[in-house]
Amino acid sequence: MHRDPDAPAPRIRAATAADLAAIVTLHTRARAAYARARVPDAPFDTPAEHARGHTLWDRVLDREDTPVLCAERDGTVIGAAAYRRRADPDTVTLHQLHVDPAHWGTGVGRALHTACLHAWRTAGCSRAALDVLWHNRRARTFYTRLGWQPDPARRPAPDATHLALMLTL
């Protein structure tokens, strides 16, 4: 997808339980899109994946220690991000950042990331961490462009499926 300079900036706001179905749908679609790059014929957008996503996001939205932001355009939720502080109070972990594939390249991911940065700095965090799937080149490129770097304190997963990244705030 090509960046659309005329796309209106998304509205970023705190997610609510009413956003659950929309978040699950966009998360499932995003996972299916990037997973198909690795396994083209696998059925990722299935009822079982929707159910798994529903369980995951229902738990996340119910946690007071895990803020969830969503991005919307024209009243439609098109992106979501969730993060949580670690035991080390200076560090926050970005657990989820997903954009509906129909909106890739339109600034939604960057807007969610910027809102997360603002919240983290306001909360006094000095460092952020995340794990990204190694085969998800699109996400790895996105985070690299935003200044994320491999975390020297965290070794790659034994199965080499994930890359640990960090960002100094």
Short mmCIF file of N, CA and C in Angstrom, two decimals:
data_model
loop_
_atom_site.label_atom_id
_atom_site.label_comp_id
_atom_site.label_asym_id
_atom_site.label_seq_id
_atom_site.Cartn_x
_atom_site.Cartn_y
_atom_site.Cartn_z
N MET A 1 0.85 -1.17 0.00
CA MET A 1 0.00 0.00 0.00
C MET A 1 0.89 1.23 0.00
N HIS A 2 0.50 2.24 -0.73
CA HIS A 2 1.26 3.48 -0.80
C HIS A 2 0.70 4.48 0.19
N ARG A 3 1.59 5.28 0.72
CA ARG A 3 1.21 6.31 1.67
C ARG A 3 0.30 7.32 0.96
N ASP A 4 -0.80 7.62 1.59
CA ASP A 4 -1.76 8.57 1.04
C ASP A 4 -1.62 9.89 1.79
N PRO A 5 -0.97 10.89 1.18
CA PRO A 5 -0.78 12.16 1.88
C PRO A 5 -2.09 12.90 2.15
N ASP A 6 -3.15 12.52 1.46
CA ASP A 6 -4.43 13.19 1.64
C ASP A 6 -5.33 12.49 2.67
N ALA A 7 -4.87 11.35 3.19
CA ALA A 7 -5.68 10.65 4.19
C ALA A 7 -5.76 11.52 5.44
N PRO A 8 -6.95 11.68 5.99
CA PRO A 8 -7.06 12.48 7.22
C PRO A 8 -6.31 11.80 8.36
N ALA A 9 -5.73 12.59 9.23
CA ALA A 9 -5.04 12.03 10.40
C ALA A 9 -6.06 11.26 11.23
N PRO A 10 -5.65 10.11 11.72
CA PRO A 10 -6.59 9.35 12.56
C PRO A 10 -6.76 10.02 13.92
N ARG A 11 -7.89 9.81 14.51
CA ARG A 11 -8.15 10.27 15.87
C ARG A 11 -7.68 9.17 16.82
N ILE A 12 -6.81 9.51 17.75
CA ILE A 12 -6.31 8.54 18.73
C ILE A 12 -7.03 8.79 20.05
N ARG A 13 -7.54 7.73 20.64
CA ARG A 13 -8.26 7.85 21.90
C ARG A 13 -8.10 6.57 22.70
N ALA A 14 -8.48 6.64 23.97
CA ALA A 14 -8.47 5.45 24.81
C ALA A 14 -9.53 4.48 24.30
N ALA A 15 -9.17 3.22 24.21
CA ALA A 15 -10.12 2.20 23.79
C ALA A 15 -11.05 1.87 24.95
N THR A 16 -12.23 1.41 24.61
CA THR A 16 -13.21 0.97 25.61
C THR A 16 -13.68 -0.44 25.26
N ALA A 17 -14.43 -1.03 26.15
CA ALA A 17 -14.98 -2.36 25.89
C ALA A 17 -15.84 -2.37 24.63
N ALA A 18 -16.45 -1.25 24.30
CA ALA A 18 -17.28 -1.17 23.10
C ALA A 18 -16.46 -1.32 21.82
N ASP A 19 -15.12 -1.16 21.91
CA ASP A 19 -14.25 -1.28 20.74
C ASP A 19 -13.76 -2.71 20.52
N LEU A 20 -14.12 -3.63 21.42
CA LEU A 20 -13.57 -4.98 21.38
C LEU A 20 -13.73 -5.65 20.01
N ALA A 21 -14.91 -5.70 19.48
CA ALA A 21 -15.13 -6.41 18.20
C ALA A 21 -14.30 -5.80 17.07
N ALA A 22 -14.25 -4.48 17.01
CA ALA A 22 -13.49 -3.82 15.95
C ALA A 22 -12.00 -4.09 16.10
N ILE A 23 -11.50 -4.07 17.33
CA ILE A 23 -10.07 -4.34 17.57
C ILE A 23 -9.74 -5.78 17.20
N VAL A 24 -10.58 -6.72 17.60
CA VAL A 24 -10.34 -8.13 17.27
C VAL A 24 -10.32 -8.32 15.75
N THR A 25 -11.24 -7.71 15.05
CA THR A 25 -11.29 -7.84 13.59
C THR A 25 -10.03 -7.28 12.94
N LEU A 26 -9.61 -6.08 13.33
CA LEU A 26 -8.43 -5.51 12.67
C LEU A 26 -7.17 -6.28 13.07
N HIS A 27 -7.09 -6.73 14.31
CA HIS A 27 -5.93 -7.52 14.75
C HIS A 27 -5.84 -8.82 13.96
N THR A 28 -6.96 -9.52 13.81
CA THR A 28 -6.98 -10.78 13.06
C THR A 28 -6.61 -10.53 11.60
N ARG A 29 -7.12 -9.49 11.00
CA ARG A 29 -6.78 -9.17 9.61
C ARG A 29 -5.30 -8.82 9.46
N ALA A 30 -4.76 -8.05 10.41
CA ALA A 30 -3.34 -7.68 10.35
C ALA A 30 -2.46 -8.92 10.51
N ARG A 31 -2.78 -9.76 11.49
CA ARG A 31 -2.00 -11.00 11.68
C ARG A 31 -2.05 -11.87 10.44
N ALA A 32 -3.21 -12.01 9.85
CA ALA A 32 -3.34 -12.83 8.64
C ALA A 32 -2.49 -12.26 7.51
N ALA A 33 -2.50 -10.95 7.36
CA ALA A 33 -1.75 -10.31 6.26
C ALA A 33 -0.25 -10.52 6.42
N TYR A 34 0.29 -10.32 7.62
CA TYR A 34 1.74 -10.47 7.74
C TYR A 34 2.14 -11.94 7.85
N ALA A 35 1.28 -12.79 8.37
CA ALA A 35 1.61 -14.22 8.46
C ALA A 35 1.58 -14.87 7.08
N ARG A 36 0.72 -14.40 6.20
CA ARG A 36 0.67 -14.97 4.85
C ARG A 36 1.96 -14.73 4.07
N ALA A 37 2.71 -13.71 4.48
CA ALA A 37 4.00 -13.48 3.83
C ALA A 37 4.94 -14.65 4.10
N ARG A 38 4.74 -15.33 5.22
CA ARG A 38 5.59 -16.46 5.58
C ARG A 38 4.97 -17.80 5.18
N VAL A 39 3.66 -17.92 5.37
CA VAL A 39 2.95 -19.17 5.07
C VAL A 39 1.73 -18.81 4.22
N PRO A 40 1.92 -18.67 2.90
CA PRO A 40 0.86 -18.12 2.03
C PRO A 40 -0.48 -18.84 2.07
N ASP A 41 -0.49 -20.14 2.26
CA ASP A 41 -1.76 -20.88 2.16
C ASP A 41 -2.43 -21.17 3.50
N ALA A 42 -1.84 -20.72 4.59
CA ALA A 42 -2.42 -21.00 5.90
C ALA A 42 -3.68 -20.17 6.14
N PRO A 43 -4.69 -20.76 6.76
CA PRO A 43 -5.95 -20.04 7.02
C PRO A 43 -5.88 -19.25 8.33
N PHE A 44 -5.37 -18.03 8.27
CA PHE A 44 -5.19 -17.24 9.48
C PHE A 44 -6.44 -16.46 9.89
N ASP A 45 -7.28 -16.12 8.95
CA ASP A 45 -8.47 -15.32 9.26
C ASP A 45 -9.66 -16.27 9.42
N THR A 46 -9.65 -17.02 10.52
CA THR A 46 -10.66 -18.06 10.74
C THR A 46 -11.47 -17.73 11.99
N PRO A 47 -12.60 -18.41 12.16
CA PRO A 47 -13.36 -18.22 13.40
C PRO A 47 -12.53 -18.52 14.65
N ALA A 48 -11.64 -19.52 14.58
CA ALA A 48 -10.80 -19.84 15.74
C ALA A 48 -9.85 -18.69 16.06
N GLU A 49 -9.30 -18.04 15.03
CA GLU A 49 -8.41 -16.90 15.25
C GLU A 49 -9.19 -15.71 15.82
N HIS A 50 -10.41 -15.51 15.34
CA HIS A 50 -11.26 -14.44 15.91
C HIS A 50 -11.55 -14.73 17.38
N ALA A 51 -11.83 -15.97 17.71
CA ALA A 51 -12.13 -16.33 19.11
C ALA A 51 -10.89 -16.13 19.98
N ARG A 52 -9.73 -16.55 19.47
CA ARG A 52 -8.49 -16.35 20.22
C ARG A 52 -8.23 -14.86 20.43
N GLY A 53 -8.42 -14.08 19.38
CA GLY A 53 -8.24 -12.63 19.49
C GLY A 53 -9.22 -11.99 20.46
N HIS A 54 -10.45 -12.49 20.44
CA HIS A 54 -11.47 -11.96 21.34
C HIS A 54 -11.06 -12.20 22.79
N THR A 55 -10.61 -13.40 23.09
CA THR A 55 -10.17 -13.73 24.45
C THR A 55 -9.00 -12.84 24.87
N LEU A 56 -8.01 -12.72 24.00
CA LEU A 56 -6.83 -11.90 24.28
C LEU A 56 -7.22 -10.45 24.56
N TRP A 57 -7.94 -9.82 23.63
CA TRP A 57 -8.25 -8.40 23.76
C TRP A 57 -9.27 -8.13 24.86
N ASP A 58 -10.16 -9.08 25.13
CA ASP A 58 -11.10 -8.90 26.23
C ASP A 58 -10.33 -8.80 27.55
N ARG A 59 -9.31 -9.65 27.71
CA ARG A 59 -8.48 -9.60 28.91
C ARG A 59 -7.69 -8.29 28.98
N VAL A 60 -7.13 -7.88 27.85
CA VAL A 60 -6.31 -6.66 27.82
C VAL A 60 -7.18 -5.44 28.16
N LEU A 61 -8.34 -5.35 27.55
CA LEU A 61 -9.21 -4.19 27.80
C LEU A 61 -9.73 -4.16 29.23
N ASP A 62 -9.69 -5.30 29.90
CA ASP A 62 -10.18 -5.38 31.28
C ASP A 62 -9.10 -5.07 32.31
N ARG A 63 -7.85 -4.94 31.87
CA ARG A 63 -6.73 -4.70 32.80
C ARG A 63 -6.52 -3.20 33.00
N GLU A 64 -6.48 -2.79 34.24
CA GLU A 64 -6.24 -1.37 34.52
C GLU A 64 -4.79 -0.98 34.30
N ASP A 65 -3.87 -1.96 34.35
CA ASP A 65 -2.45 -1.65 34.20
C ASP A 65 -1.97 -1.73 32.75
N THR A 66 -2.91 -1.93 31.82
CA THR A 66 -2.55 -2.04 30.41
C THR A 66 -3.40 -1.08 29.59
N PRO A 67 -2.91 0.15 29.41
CA PRO A 67 -3.67 1.08 28.58
C PRO A 67 -3.78 0.58 27.13
N VAL A 68 -4.91 0.82 26.54
CA VAL A 68 -5.14 0.48 25.13
C VAL A 68 -5.59 1.74 24.43
N LEU A 69 -4.92 2.05 23.34
CA LEU A 69 -5.31 3.18 22.50
C LEU A 69 -5.88 2.64 21.21
N CYS A 70 -6.80 3.37 20.62
CA CYS A 70 -7.26 2.98 19.30
C CYS A 70 -7.23 4.21 18.39
N ALA A 71 -7.09 3.91 17.12
CA ALA A 71 -7.08 4.94 16.08
C ALA A 71 -8.36 4.76 15.28
N GLU A 72 -8.99 5.87 14.98
CA GLU A 72 -10.21 5.77 14.18
C GLU A 72 -10.24 6.87 13.12
N ARG A 73 -10.89 6.54 12.03
CA ARG A 73 -11.18 7.50 10.97
C ARG A 73 -12.66 7.36 10.65
N ASP A 74 -13.32 8.47 10.55
CA ASP A 74 -14.74 8.47 10.21
C ASP A 74 -15.54 7.55 11.12
N GLY A 75 -15.15 7.49 12.41
CA GLY A 75 -15.88 6.69 13.37
C GLY A 75 -15.58 5.20 13.34
N THR A 76 -14.64 4.77 12.49
CA THR A 76 -14.29 3.35 12.38
C THR A 76 -12.92 3.11 13.00
N VAL A 77 -12.83 2.13 13.90
CA VAL A 77 -11.56 1.78 14.53
C VAL A 77 -10.71 1.06 13.49
N ILE A 78 -9.49 1.61 13.25
CA ILE A 78 -8.61 1.06 12.22
C ILE A 78 -7.23 0.69 12.75
N GLY A 79 -7.00 0.90 14.04
CA GLY A 79 -5.72 0.55 14.64
C GLY A 79 -5.85 0.49 16.14
N ALA A 80 -4.93 -0.26 16.77
CA ALA A 80 -4.94 -0.36 18.24
C ALA A 80 -3.53 -0.62 18.74
N ALA A 81 -3.25 -0.15 19.94
CA ALA A 81 -1.96 -0.38 20.60
C ALA A 81 -2.22 -0.60 22.08
N ALA A 82 -1.43 -1.50 22.68
CA ALA A 82 -1.53 -1.78 24.11
C ALA A 82 -0.12 -1.86 24.69
N TYR A 83 0.04 -1.32 25.89
CA TYR A 83 1.35 -1.33 26.53
C TYR A 83 1.19 -1.47 28.04
N ARG A 84 2.31 -1.85 28.69
CA ARG A 84 2.29 -2.04 30.14
C ARG A 84 3.68 -1.75 30.69
N ARG A 85 3.72 -1.14 31.86
CA ARG A 85 5.00 -0.92 32.53
C ARG A 85 5.53 -2.24 33.04
N ARG A 86 6.84 -2.36 33.03
CA ARG A 86 7.49 -3.55 33.55
C ARG A 86 7.70 -3.40 35.05
N ALA A 87 8.29 -4.43 35.65
CA ALA A 87 8.64 -4.35 37.07
C ALA A 87 9.60 -3.19 37.29
N ASP A 88 10.48 -2.95 36.32
CA ASP A 88 11.35 -1.78 36.34
C ASP A 88 10.48 -0.59 35.95
N PRO A 89 10.21 0.34 36.87
CA PRO A 89 9.25 1.40 36.59
C PRO A 89 9.68 2.38 35.49
N ASP A 90 10.94 2.34 35.09
CA ASP A 90 11.39 3.23 34.02
C ASP A 90 11.12 2.67 32.63
N THR A 91 10.70 1.40 32.56
CA THR A 91 10.55 0.73 31.27
C THR A 91 9.10 0.35 31.02
N VAL A 92 8.68 0.55 29.80
CA VAL A 92 7.35 0.17 29.35
C VAL A 92 7.51 -0.83 28.21
N THR A 93 6.57 -1.76 28.11
CA THR A 93 6.60 -2.74 27.03
C THR A 93 5.40 -2.50 26.12
N LEU A 94 5.68 -2.33 24.84
CA LEU A 94 4.63 -2.24 23.83
C LEU A 94 4.25 -3.68 23.48
N HIS A 95 3.05 -4.10 23.87
CA HIS A 95 2.62 -5.49 23.65
C HIS A 95 1.95 -5.67 22.31
N GLN A 96 1.22 -4.69 21.88
CA GLN A 96 0.47 -4.82 20.63
C GLN A 96 0.45 -3.47 19.93
N LEU A 97 0.62 -3.50 18.62
CA LEU A 97 0.36 -2.34 17.78
C LEU A 97 -0.04 -2.91 16.43
N HIS A 98 -1.31 -2.77 16.10
CA HIS A 98 -1.85 -3.34 14.87
C HIS A 98 -2.67 -2.29 14.13
N VAL A 99 -2.56 -2.34 12.82
CA VAL A 99 -3.34 -1.46 11.95
C VAL A 99 -4.04 -2.35 10.92
N ASP A 100 -5.29 -2.06 10.66
CA ASP A 100 -6.01 -2.79 9.63
C ASP A 100 -5.24 -2.67 8.33
N PRO A 101 -4.96 -3.78 7.63
CA PRO A 101 -4.16 -3.73 6.41
C PRO A 101 -4.70 -2.76 5.35
N ALA A 102 -5.99 -2.51 5.33
CA ALA A 102 -6.55 -1.56 4.37
C ALA A 102 -6.06 -0.14 4.63
N HIS A 103 -5.46 0.09 5.80
CA HIS A 103 -4.97 1.42 6.18
C HIS A 103 -3.46 1.47 6.36
N TRP A 104 -2.76 0.39 5.98
CA TRP A 104 -1.31 0.40 6.04
C TRP A 104 -0.78 1.50 5.14
N GLY A 105 0.22 2.19 5.61
CA GLY A 105 0.87 3.23 4.81
C GLY A 105 0.14 4.56 4.83
N THR A 106 -0.85 4.72 5.70
CA THR A 106 -1.60 5.98 5.73
C THR A 106 -1.34 6.78 7.00
N GLY A 107 -0.33 6.39 7.78
CA GLY A 107 0.03 7.15 8.97
C GLY A 107 -0.63 6.70 10.25
N VAL A 108 -1.43 5.66 10.21
CA VAL A 108 -2.14 5.20 11.40
C VAL A 108 -1.16 4.63 12.43
N GLY A 109 -0.27 3.77 11.99
CA GLY A 109 0.71 3.19 12.90
C GLY A 109 1.59 4.25 13.54
N ARG A 110 2.03 5.18 12.73
CA ARG A 110 2.88 6.27 13.25
C ARG A 110 2.11 7.12 14.26
N ALA A 111 0.84 7.39 14.00
CA ALA A 111 0.03 8.19 14.93
C ALA A 111 -0.15 7.44 16.26
N LEU A 112 -0.40 6.13 16.20
CA LEU A 112 -0.51 5.35 17.44
C LEU A 112 0.81 5.35 18.19
N HIS A 113 1.90 5.17 17.46
CA HIS A 113 3.23 5.16 18.08
C HIS A 113 3.51 6.50 18.76
N THR A 114 3.21 7.60 18.09
CA THR A 114 3.43 8.93 18.65
C THR A 114 2.60 9.12 19.93
N ALA A 115 1.37 8.65 19.92
CA ALA A 115 0.52 8.76 21.12
C ALA A 115 1.10 7.92 22.26
N CYS A 116 1.62 6.74 21.94
CA CYS A 116 2.27 5.91 22.96
C CYS A 116 3.48 6.63 23.54
N LEU A 117 4.34 7.18 22.67
CA LEU A 117 5.52 7.91 23.14
C LEU A 117 5.12 9.02 24.11
N HIS A 118 4.10 9.77 23.75
CA HIS A 118 3.63 10.87 24.60
C HIS A 118 3.20 10.33 25.97
N ALA A 119 2.42 9.26 25.97
CA ALA A 119 1.94 8.69 27.24
C ALA A 119 3.11 8.16 28.07
N TRP A 120 4.06 7.51 27.43
CA TRP A 120 5.19 6.94 28.17
C TRP A 120 6.05 8.04 28.79
N ARG A 121 6.32 9.07 28.01
CA ARG A 121 7.14 10.17 28.54
C ARG A 121 6.41 10.89 29.67
N THR A 122 5.11 11.10 29.50
CA THR A 122 4.31 11.74 30.53
C THR A 122 4.32 10.92 31.83
N ALA A 123 4.36 9.61 31.70
CA ALA A 123 4.38 8.72 32.87
C ALA A 123 5.77 8.59 33.48
N GLY A 124 6.77 9.23 32.86
CA GLY A 124 8.12 9.20 33.40
C GLY A 124 8.97 8.03 32.97
N CYS A 125 8.56 7.31 31.95
CA CYS A 125 9.36 6.18 31.46
C CYS A 125 10.55 6.72 30.67
N SER A 126 11.66 6.00 30.74
CA SER A 126 12.85 6.41 30.00
C SER A 126 13.26 5.40 28.93
N ARG A 127 12.56 4.26 28.92
CA ARG A 127 12.92 3.21 27.98
C ARG A 127 11.67 2.42 27.61
N ALA A 128 11.61 1.97 26.35
CA ALA A 128 10.51 1.13 25.89
C ALA A 128 11.09 -0.13 25.27
N ALA A 129 10.35 -1.22 25.37
CA ALA A 129 10.78 -2.50 24.82
C ALA A 129 9.63 -3.15 24.07
N LEU A 130 9.96 -3.99 23.12
CA LEU A 130 8.96 -4.77 22.40
C LEU A 130 9.62 -5.99 21.78
N ASP A 131 8.81 -6.96 21.45
CA ASP A 131 9.25 -8.12 20.68
C ASP A 131 8.49 -8.06 19.36
N VAL A 132 9.22 -8.28 18.28
CA VAL A 132 8.60 -8.29 16.95
C VAL A 132 8.92 -9.63 16.31
N LEU A 133 7.96 -10.17 15.59
CA LEU A 133 8.21 -11.42 14.88
C LEU A 133 9.31 -11.21 13.84
N TRP A 134 10.27 -12.10 13.84
CA TRP A 134 11.42 -11.96 12.95
C TRP A 134 10.98 -11.89 11.48
N HIS A 135 10.02 -12.70 11.09
CA HIS A 135 9.62 -12.73 9.67
C HIS A 135 8.72 -11.55 9.28
N ASN A 136 8.30 -10.74 10.24
CA ASN A 136 7.43 -9.60 9.91
C ASN A 136 8.31 -8.40 9.53
N ARG A 137 8.81 -8.44 8.32
CA ARG A 137 9.72 -7.39 7.84
C ARG A 137 9.07 -6.01 7.86
N ARG A 138 7.81 -5.95 7.54
CA ARG A 138 7.12 -4.66 7.53
C ARG A 138 7.18 -4.01 8.91
N ALA A 139 6.90 -4.78 9.96
CA ALA A 139 6.93 -4.24 11.33
C ALA A 139 8.37 -3.90 11.72
N ARG A 140 9.32 -4.77 11.40
CA ARG A 140 10.71 -4.49 11.75
C ARG A 140 11.18 -3.19 11.09
N THR A 141 10.82 -2.98 9.83
CA THR A 141 11.20 -1.75 9.13
C THR A 141 10.52 -0.54 9.78
N PHE A 142 9.25 -0.67 10.11
CA PHE A 142 8.49 0.39 10.76
C PHE A 142 9.19 0.83 12.05
N TYR A 143 9.50 -0.13 12.92
CA TYR A 143 10.12 0.20 14.20
C TYR A 143 11.53 0.76 14.02
N THR A 144 12.27 0.22 13.10
CA THR A 144 13.63 0.74 12.84
C THR A 144 13.57 2.20 12.42
N ARG A 145 12.65 2.53 11.55
CA ARG A 145 12.50 3.93 11.10
C ARG A 145 12.15 4.86 12.25
N LEU A 146 11.52 4.33 13.28
CA LEU A 146 11.11 5.14 14.43
C LEU A 146 12.16 5.15 15.54
N GLY A 147 13.33 4.55 15.27
CA GLY A 147 14.44 4.61 16.20
C GLY A 147 14.64 3.41 17.10
N TRP A 148 13.81 2.39 16.99
CA TRP A 148 13.97 1.18 17.80
C TRP A 148 15.22 0.44 17.33
N GLN A 149 15.93 -0.17 18.29
CA GLN A 149 17.15 -0.92 18.00
C GLN A 149 17.13 -2.25 18.71
N PRO A 150 17.89 -3.24 18.19
CA PRO A 150 17.97 -4.51 18.91
C PRO A 150 18.42 -4.27 20.36
N ASP A 151 17.79 -4.96 21.28
CA ASP A 151 18.08 -4.80 22.70
C ASP A 151 19.28 -5.69 23.05
N PRO A 152 20.43 -5.08 23.36
CA PRO A 152 21.62 -5.89 23.65
C PRO A 152 21.49 -6.71 24.94
N ALA A 153 20.56 -6.35 25.80
CA ALA A 153 20.38 -7.07 27.06
C ALA A 153 19.47 -8.29 26.91
N ARG A 154 18.81 -8.41 25.76
CA ARG A 154 17.88 -9.53 25.56
C ARG A 154 18.30 -10.34 24.35
N ARG A 155 18.67 -11.56 24.60
CA ARG A 155 19.12 -12.43 23.52
C ARG A 155 17.92 -12.82 22.65
N PRO A 156 18.17 -13.15 21.37
CA PRO A 156 17.06 -13.61 20.51
C PRO A 156 16.41 -14.86 21.09
N ALA A 157 15.16 -15.04 20.76
CA ALA A 157 14.44 -16.23 21.21
C ALA A 157 15.17 -17.48 20.72
N PRO A 158 15.16 -18.56 21.52
CA PRO A 158 15.88 -19.78 21.12
C PRO A 158 15.46 -20.30 19.75
N ASP A 159 14.19 -20.10 19.40
CA ASP A 159 13.72 -20.56 18.09
C ASP A 159 13.87 -19.48 17.02
N ALA A 160 14.46 -18.34 17.40
CA ALA A 160 14.73 -17.22 16.47
C ALA A 160 13.47 -16.72 15.76
N THR A 161 12.33 -16.76 16.45
CA THR A 161 11.11 -16.25 15.84
C THR A 161 10.85 -14.78 16.19
N HIS A 162 11.49 -14.30 17.26
CA HIS A 162 11.25 -12.94 17.72
C HIS A 162 12.57 -12.17 17.83
N LEU A 163 12.46 -10.88 17.65
CA LEU A 163 13.58 -9.97 17.83
C LEU A 163 13.17 -8.99 18.93
N ALA A 164 14.00 -8.86 19.96
CA ALA A 164 13.75 -7.91 21.05
C ALA A 164 14.31 -6.55 20.65
N LEU A 165 13.47 -5.52 20.72
CA LEU A 165 13.88 -4.16 20.38
C LEU A 165 13.71 -3.26 21.58
N MET A 166 14.47 -2.17 21.60
CA MET A 166 14.35 -1.18 22.67
C MET A 166 14.42 0.21 22.06
N LEU A 167 13.88 1.15 22.81
CA LEU A 167 13.88 2.55 22.39
C LEU A 167 14.15 3.40 23.62
N THR A 168 15.16 4.25 23.54
CA THR A 168 15.41 5.19 24.62
C THR A 168 14.47 6.36 24.44
N LEU A 169 13.76 6.70 25.49
CA LEU A 169 12.82 7.80 25.41
C LEU A 169 13.52 9.03 25.83
#
